[in-house]
Coordinates of C-alpha atoms in Angstrom, one line a residue:
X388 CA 0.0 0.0 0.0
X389 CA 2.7 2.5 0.7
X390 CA 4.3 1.5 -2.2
X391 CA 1.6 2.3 -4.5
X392 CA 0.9 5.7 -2.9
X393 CA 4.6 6.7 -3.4
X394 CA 4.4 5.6 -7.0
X395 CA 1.4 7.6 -7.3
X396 CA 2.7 10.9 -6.2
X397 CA 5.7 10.3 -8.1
X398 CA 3.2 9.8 -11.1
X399 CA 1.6 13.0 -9.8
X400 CA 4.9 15.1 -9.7
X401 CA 6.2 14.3 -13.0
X402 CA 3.2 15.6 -14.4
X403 CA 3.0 18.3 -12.6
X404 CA 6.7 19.4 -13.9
X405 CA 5.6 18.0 -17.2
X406 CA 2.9 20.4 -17.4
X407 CA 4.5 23.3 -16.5
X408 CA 7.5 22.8 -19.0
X409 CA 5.1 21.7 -21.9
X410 CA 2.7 25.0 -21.1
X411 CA 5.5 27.6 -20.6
X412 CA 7.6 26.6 -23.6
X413 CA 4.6 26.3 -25.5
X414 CA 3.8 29.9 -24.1
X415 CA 6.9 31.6 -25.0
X416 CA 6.9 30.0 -28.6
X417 CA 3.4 31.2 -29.0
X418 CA 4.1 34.8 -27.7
X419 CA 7.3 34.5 -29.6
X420 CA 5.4 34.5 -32.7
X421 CA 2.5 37.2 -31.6
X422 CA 5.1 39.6 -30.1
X423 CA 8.0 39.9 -32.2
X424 CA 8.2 42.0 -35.6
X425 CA 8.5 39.3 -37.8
X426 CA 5.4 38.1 -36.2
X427 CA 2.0 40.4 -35.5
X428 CA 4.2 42.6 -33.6
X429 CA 2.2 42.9 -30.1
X430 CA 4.9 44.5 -28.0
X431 CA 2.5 45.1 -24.8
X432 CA 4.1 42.7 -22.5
X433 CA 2.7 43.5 -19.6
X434 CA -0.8 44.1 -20.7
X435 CA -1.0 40.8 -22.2
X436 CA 0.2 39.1 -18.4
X437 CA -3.1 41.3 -17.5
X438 CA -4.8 39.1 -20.1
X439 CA -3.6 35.9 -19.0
X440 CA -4.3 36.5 -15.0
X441 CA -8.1 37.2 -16.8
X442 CA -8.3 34.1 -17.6
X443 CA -6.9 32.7 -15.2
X444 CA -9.4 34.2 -12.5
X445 CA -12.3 33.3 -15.1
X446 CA -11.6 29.6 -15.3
X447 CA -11.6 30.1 -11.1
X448 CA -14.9 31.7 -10.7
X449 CA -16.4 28.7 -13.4
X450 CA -15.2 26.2 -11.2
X451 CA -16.2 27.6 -7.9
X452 CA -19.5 28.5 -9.1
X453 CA -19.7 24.8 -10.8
X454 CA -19.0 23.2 -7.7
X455 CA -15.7 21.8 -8.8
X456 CA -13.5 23.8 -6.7
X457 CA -14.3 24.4 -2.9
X458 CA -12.4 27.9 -1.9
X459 CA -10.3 28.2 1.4
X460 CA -10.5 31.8 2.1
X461 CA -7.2 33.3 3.2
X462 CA -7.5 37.0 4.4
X463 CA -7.2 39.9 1.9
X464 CA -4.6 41.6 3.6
X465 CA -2.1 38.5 2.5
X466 CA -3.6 38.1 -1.1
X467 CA -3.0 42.2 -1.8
X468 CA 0.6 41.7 -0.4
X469 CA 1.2 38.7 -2.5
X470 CA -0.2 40.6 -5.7
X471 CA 1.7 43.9 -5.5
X472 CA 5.1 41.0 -4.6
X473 CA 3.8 39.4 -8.1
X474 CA 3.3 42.4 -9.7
X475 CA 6.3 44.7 -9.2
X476 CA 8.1 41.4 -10.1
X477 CA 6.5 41.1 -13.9
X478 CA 7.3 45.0 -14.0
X479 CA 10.6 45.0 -12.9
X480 CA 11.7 42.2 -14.7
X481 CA 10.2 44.2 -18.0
X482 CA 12.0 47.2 -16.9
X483 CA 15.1 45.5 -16.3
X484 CA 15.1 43.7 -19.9
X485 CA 14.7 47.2 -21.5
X486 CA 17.5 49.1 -19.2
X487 CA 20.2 46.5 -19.0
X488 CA 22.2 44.2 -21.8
X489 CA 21.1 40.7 -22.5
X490 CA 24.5 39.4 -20.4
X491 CA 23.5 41.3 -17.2
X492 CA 20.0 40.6 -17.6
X493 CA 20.7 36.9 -17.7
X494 CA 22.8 37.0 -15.0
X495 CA 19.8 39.0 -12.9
X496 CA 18.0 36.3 -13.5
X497 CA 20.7 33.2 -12.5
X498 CA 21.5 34.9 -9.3
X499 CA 17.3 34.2 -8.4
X500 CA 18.8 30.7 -7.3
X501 CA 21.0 31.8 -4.5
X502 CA 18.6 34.7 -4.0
X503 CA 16.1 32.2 -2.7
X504 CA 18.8 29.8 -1.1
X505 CA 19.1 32.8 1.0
X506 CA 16.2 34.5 1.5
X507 CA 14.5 30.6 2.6
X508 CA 17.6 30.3 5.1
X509 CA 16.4 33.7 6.6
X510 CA 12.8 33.5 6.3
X511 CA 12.6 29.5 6.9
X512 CA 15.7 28.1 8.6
X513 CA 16.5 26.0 5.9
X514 CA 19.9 24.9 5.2
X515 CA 21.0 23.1 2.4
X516 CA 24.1 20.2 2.2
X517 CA 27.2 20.8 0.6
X518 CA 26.1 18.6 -2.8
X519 CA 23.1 20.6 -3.5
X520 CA 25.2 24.0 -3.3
X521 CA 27.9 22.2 -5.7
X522 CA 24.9 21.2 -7.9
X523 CA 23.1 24.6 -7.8
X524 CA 26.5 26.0 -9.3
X525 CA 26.7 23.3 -12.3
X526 CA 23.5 24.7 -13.2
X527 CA 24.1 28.3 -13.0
X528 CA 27.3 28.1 -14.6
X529 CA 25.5 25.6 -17.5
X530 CA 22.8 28.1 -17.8
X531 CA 25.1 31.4 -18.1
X532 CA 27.8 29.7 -20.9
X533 CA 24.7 29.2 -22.9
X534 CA 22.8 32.5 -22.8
X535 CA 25.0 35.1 -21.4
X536 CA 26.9 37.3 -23.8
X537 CA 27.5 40.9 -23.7
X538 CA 27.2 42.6 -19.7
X539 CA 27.0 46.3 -19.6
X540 CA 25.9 47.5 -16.3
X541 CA 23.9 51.3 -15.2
X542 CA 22.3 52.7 -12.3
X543 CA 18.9 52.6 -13.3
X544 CA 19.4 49.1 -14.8
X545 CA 21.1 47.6 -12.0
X546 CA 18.5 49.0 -8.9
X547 CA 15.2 47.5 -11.5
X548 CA 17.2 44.4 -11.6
X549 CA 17.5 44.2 -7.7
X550 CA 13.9 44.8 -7.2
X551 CA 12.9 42.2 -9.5
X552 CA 15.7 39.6 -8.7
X553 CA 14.4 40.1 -4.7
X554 CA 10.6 40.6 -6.0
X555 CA 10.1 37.2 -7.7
X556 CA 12.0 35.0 -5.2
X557 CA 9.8 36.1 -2.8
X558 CA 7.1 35.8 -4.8
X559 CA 7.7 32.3 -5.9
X560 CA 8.5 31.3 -1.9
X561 CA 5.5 33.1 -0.7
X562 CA 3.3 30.6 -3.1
X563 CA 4.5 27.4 -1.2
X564 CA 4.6 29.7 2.5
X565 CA 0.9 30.2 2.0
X566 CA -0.4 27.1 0.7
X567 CA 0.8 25.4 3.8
X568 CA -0.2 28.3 6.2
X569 CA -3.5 28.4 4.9
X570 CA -3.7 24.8 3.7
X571 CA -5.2 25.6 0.4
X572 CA -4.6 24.0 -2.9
X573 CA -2.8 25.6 -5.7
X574 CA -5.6 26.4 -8.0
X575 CA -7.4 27.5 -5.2
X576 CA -4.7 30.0 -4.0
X577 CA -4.3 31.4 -8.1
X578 CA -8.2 31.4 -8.1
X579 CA -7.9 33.9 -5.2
X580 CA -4.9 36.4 -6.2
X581 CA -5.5 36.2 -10.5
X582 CA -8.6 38.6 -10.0
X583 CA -6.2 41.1 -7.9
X584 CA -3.6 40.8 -10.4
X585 CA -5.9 40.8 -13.6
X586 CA -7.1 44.4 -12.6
X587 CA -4.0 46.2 -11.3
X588 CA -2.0 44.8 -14.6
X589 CA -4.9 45.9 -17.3
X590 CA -5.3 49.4 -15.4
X591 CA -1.6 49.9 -14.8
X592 CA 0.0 47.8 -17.9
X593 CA -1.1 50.1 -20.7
X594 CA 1.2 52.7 -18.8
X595 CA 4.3 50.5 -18.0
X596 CA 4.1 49.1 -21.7
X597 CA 3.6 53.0 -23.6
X598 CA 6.8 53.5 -21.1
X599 CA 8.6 50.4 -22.4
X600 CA 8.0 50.2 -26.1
X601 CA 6.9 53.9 -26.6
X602 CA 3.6 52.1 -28.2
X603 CA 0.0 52.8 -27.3
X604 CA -2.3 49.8 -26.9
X605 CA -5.3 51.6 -28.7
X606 CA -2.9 52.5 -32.1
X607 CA -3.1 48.7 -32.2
X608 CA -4.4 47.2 -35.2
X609 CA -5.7 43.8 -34.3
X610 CA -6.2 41.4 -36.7
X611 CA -8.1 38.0 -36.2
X612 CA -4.7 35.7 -36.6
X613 CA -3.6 38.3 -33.8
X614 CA -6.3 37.7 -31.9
X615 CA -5.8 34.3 -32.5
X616 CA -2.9 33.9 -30.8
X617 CA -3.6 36.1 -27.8
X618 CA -6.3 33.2 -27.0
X619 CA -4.0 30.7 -27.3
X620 CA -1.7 32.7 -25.4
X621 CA -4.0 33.3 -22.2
X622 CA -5.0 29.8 -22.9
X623 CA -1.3 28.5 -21.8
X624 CA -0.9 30.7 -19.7
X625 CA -3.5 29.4 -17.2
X626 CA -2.2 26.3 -17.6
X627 CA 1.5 27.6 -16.9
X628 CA 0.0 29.4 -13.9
X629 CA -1.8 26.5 -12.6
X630 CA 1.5 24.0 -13.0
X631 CA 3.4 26.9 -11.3
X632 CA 1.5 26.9 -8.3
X633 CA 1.3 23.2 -8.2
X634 CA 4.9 22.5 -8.4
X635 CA 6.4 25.4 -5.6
X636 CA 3.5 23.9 -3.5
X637 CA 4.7 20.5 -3.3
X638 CA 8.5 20.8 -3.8
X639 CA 10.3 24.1 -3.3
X640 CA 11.0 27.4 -4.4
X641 CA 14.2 26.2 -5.0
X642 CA 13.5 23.2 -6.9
X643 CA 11.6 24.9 -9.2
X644 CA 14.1 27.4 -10.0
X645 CA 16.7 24.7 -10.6
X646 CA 15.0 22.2 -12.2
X647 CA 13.1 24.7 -14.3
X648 CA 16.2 25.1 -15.9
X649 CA 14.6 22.6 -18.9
X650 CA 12.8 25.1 -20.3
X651 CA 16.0 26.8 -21.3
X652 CA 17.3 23.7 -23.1
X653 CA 13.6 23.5 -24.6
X654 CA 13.6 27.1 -26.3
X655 CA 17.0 27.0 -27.4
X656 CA 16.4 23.8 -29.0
X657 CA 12.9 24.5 -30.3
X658 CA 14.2 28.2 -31.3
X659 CA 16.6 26.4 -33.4
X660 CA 14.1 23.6 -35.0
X661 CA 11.2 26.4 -35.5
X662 CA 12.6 30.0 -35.8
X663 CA 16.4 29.2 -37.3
X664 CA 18.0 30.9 -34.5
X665 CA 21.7 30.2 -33.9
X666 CA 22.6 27.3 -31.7
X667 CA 26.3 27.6 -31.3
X668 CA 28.8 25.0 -29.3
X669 CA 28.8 27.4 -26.7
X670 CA 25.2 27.1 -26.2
X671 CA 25.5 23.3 -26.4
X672 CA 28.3 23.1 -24.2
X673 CA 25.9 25.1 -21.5
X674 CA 23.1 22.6 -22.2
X675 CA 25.2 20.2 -21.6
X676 CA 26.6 21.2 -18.1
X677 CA 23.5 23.0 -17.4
X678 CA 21.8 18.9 -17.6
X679 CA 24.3 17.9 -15.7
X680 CA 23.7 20.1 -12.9
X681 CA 20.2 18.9 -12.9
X682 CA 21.0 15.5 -12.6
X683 CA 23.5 16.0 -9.9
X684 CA 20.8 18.3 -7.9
X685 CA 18.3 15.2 -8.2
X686 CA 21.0 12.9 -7.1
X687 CA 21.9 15.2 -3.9
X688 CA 18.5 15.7 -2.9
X689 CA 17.8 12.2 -3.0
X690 CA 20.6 11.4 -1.1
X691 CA 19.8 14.3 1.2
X692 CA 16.4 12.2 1.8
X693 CA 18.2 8.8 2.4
X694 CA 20.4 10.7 5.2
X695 CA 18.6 13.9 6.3
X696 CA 20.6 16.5 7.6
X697 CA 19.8 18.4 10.5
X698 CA 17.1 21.3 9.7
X699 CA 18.1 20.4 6.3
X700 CA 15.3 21.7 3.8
X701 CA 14.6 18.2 2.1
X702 CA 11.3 18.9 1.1
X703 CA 12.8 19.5 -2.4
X704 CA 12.1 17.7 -5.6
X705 CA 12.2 14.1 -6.6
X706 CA 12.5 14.7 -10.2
X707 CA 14.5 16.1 -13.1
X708 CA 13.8 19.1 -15.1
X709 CA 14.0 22.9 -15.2
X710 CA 13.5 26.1 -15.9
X711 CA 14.4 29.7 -17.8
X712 CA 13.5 31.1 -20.9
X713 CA 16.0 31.7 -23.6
X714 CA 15.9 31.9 -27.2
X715 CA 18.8 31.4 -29.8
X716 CA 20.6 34.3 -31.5
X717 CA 19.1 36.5 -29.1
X718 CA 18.8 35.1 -26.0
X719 CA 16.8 36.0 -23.3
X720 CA 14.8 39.5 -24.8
X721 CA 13.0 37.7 -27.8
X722 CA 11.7 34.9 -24.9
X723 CA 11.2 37.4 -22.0
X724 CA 9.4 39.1 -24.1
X725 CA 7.6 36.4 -25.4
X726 CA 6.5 35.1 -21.8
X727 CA 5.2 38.7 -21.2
X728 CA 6.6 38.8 -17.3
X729 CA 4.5 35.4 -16.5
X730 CA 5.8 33.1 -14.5
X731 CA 9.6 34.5 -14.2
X732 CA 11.3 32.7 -11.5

């Protein structure tokens, strides 16, 4: 009996990770195509994460109202906090893509691993053993061969980049913190904070996206293929949403940065099969030691579990995959881009 119910959430984690890679590189391929010029040229990043939260809080209301979804309240005081965490983190990260070089960018974003490493040790007591520290490094170090190029640093660039580095990790460890506080299930918890997020990103994005791209929403002409593809858009993104939740809630914020890392191999890859964007031995190379990392992380944490440390956090992940979003010849801005300021960390 307990060996069937382990197989069964081991059944029930790899689909959860297999969702959330499917949906989120199917979400930046999709975006990829509505957003960039050779596409239909919808620059309004931001807006369109407005969109998608929509959705996302649409499909919650249908399933309360159906009966399919009971709803643990958690107090409003928490689900405003966690939505102006969420928010200044898809902002931020927008504003950081447009201040600072593709290198630094990058390496904003690869420095979200320790980030979290840290800010769980503070906020949780968590410690972590000396092979998943050496295994977190394989991957950064993977992931920044194949993506990071030029690194030109400012002021302005550099403080958006903090906010939004420090903005998502707590963002992402917050989703796992309040699922267990309040003991409510991940669709439940996105049914509750997509409304709040939905409305503060289609009053304010407008703003943040004429401020971005110098582009007004209403010059737009939208075309039905355009239109098209925003619905498939929102479409995966309540399904990237939903997976996100899911997977922070039962392994860590941690774990999902890490292990996320196999989206990165996934764009670079598909970006290459799809678009004909470079894929260089450099990138390769970083695939290559970026994997590696993975599997090493899976290997410690498993260990980890055979021998638990003392206040070791060991409530990682039991399986291998990852997470980042990257395109070929131009790494990260076509797929930030693309993603809209989604699900970042």
């Amino acid at each position: 009996m307990e060996r069937e119910k382990k197989q069964s959430s081991a059944v029930s984690d790899i689909g959860a990770w297999a969702l959330n890679v499917v949906s989120s590189v199917g979400l930046i391929m999709a975006n990829k195509q509505l957003m960039s010029p050779a596409g239909y040229a919808f620059v309004f990043a931001t807006t369109l994460t407005g969109f998608h939260f929509c959705m996302t809080g649409i499909i919650g209301l249908v399933s309360k109202a159906s009966g399919y979804t009971t709803q643990k309240k958690v107090p409003l005081w928490e689900l405003l906090w966690f939505s102006i965490v969420a928010n200044t983190s898809i902002t931020g990260m927008n504003l950081s893509l447009m201040l600072n070089s593709v290198g630094f960018y990058q390496i904003s974003k690869l420095s979200m691993i320790p980030v979290v490493c840290v800010m769980e040790w503070i906020l949780h007591g968590k410690q972590y053993s000396s092979k998943v520290k050496v295994a977190v490094m394989v991957v950064v170090v993977g992931v920044g061969v194949c993506t990071v190029t030029d690194v030109k640093v400012n002021a302005q660039g550099f403080l958006c980049a903090f906010v939004a580095v420090l903005s998502t990790s707590l963002q992402q460890i917050s989703i796992g913190s309040l699922q267990k506080k309040y003991a409510v299930g991940s669709f439940e918890l996105l049914s509750q904070t997509a409304p709040i997020q939905a409305v503060s990103l289609l009053l304010l994005g407008p703003f943040v996206d004429y401020f971005l791209t110098g582009n007004l929403l209403p010059t737009y002409h939208l075309s039905s293929a355009a239109f098209f593809f925003i619905l498939v858009s929102c479409s995966l993104a309540v399904f990237c949403n939903i997976s996100q939740y899911l997977c922070i809630g039962r392994f860590s914020a941690v774990s999902f940065q890490v292990l996320g890392h196999m989206k990165t191999v996934c764009v670079l890859t598909l970006g290459w099969l799809l678009f004909d964007s470079e894929l260089t031995f450099k990138n390769i190379l970083g695939m290559a030691i970026a994997v590696l990392g993975m599997v090493l992380y899976s290997w410690a944490v498993e260990a980890d579990k055979a021998a638990p440390l003392p206040k070791h956090g060991s409530d990682h992940v039991k399986l291998l995959l990852k997470q980042h979003e990257v395109d070929g010849s131009s790494p990260v801005k076509d797929v930030e881009l693309g993603v809209g300021g989604l699900s970042r960390g």
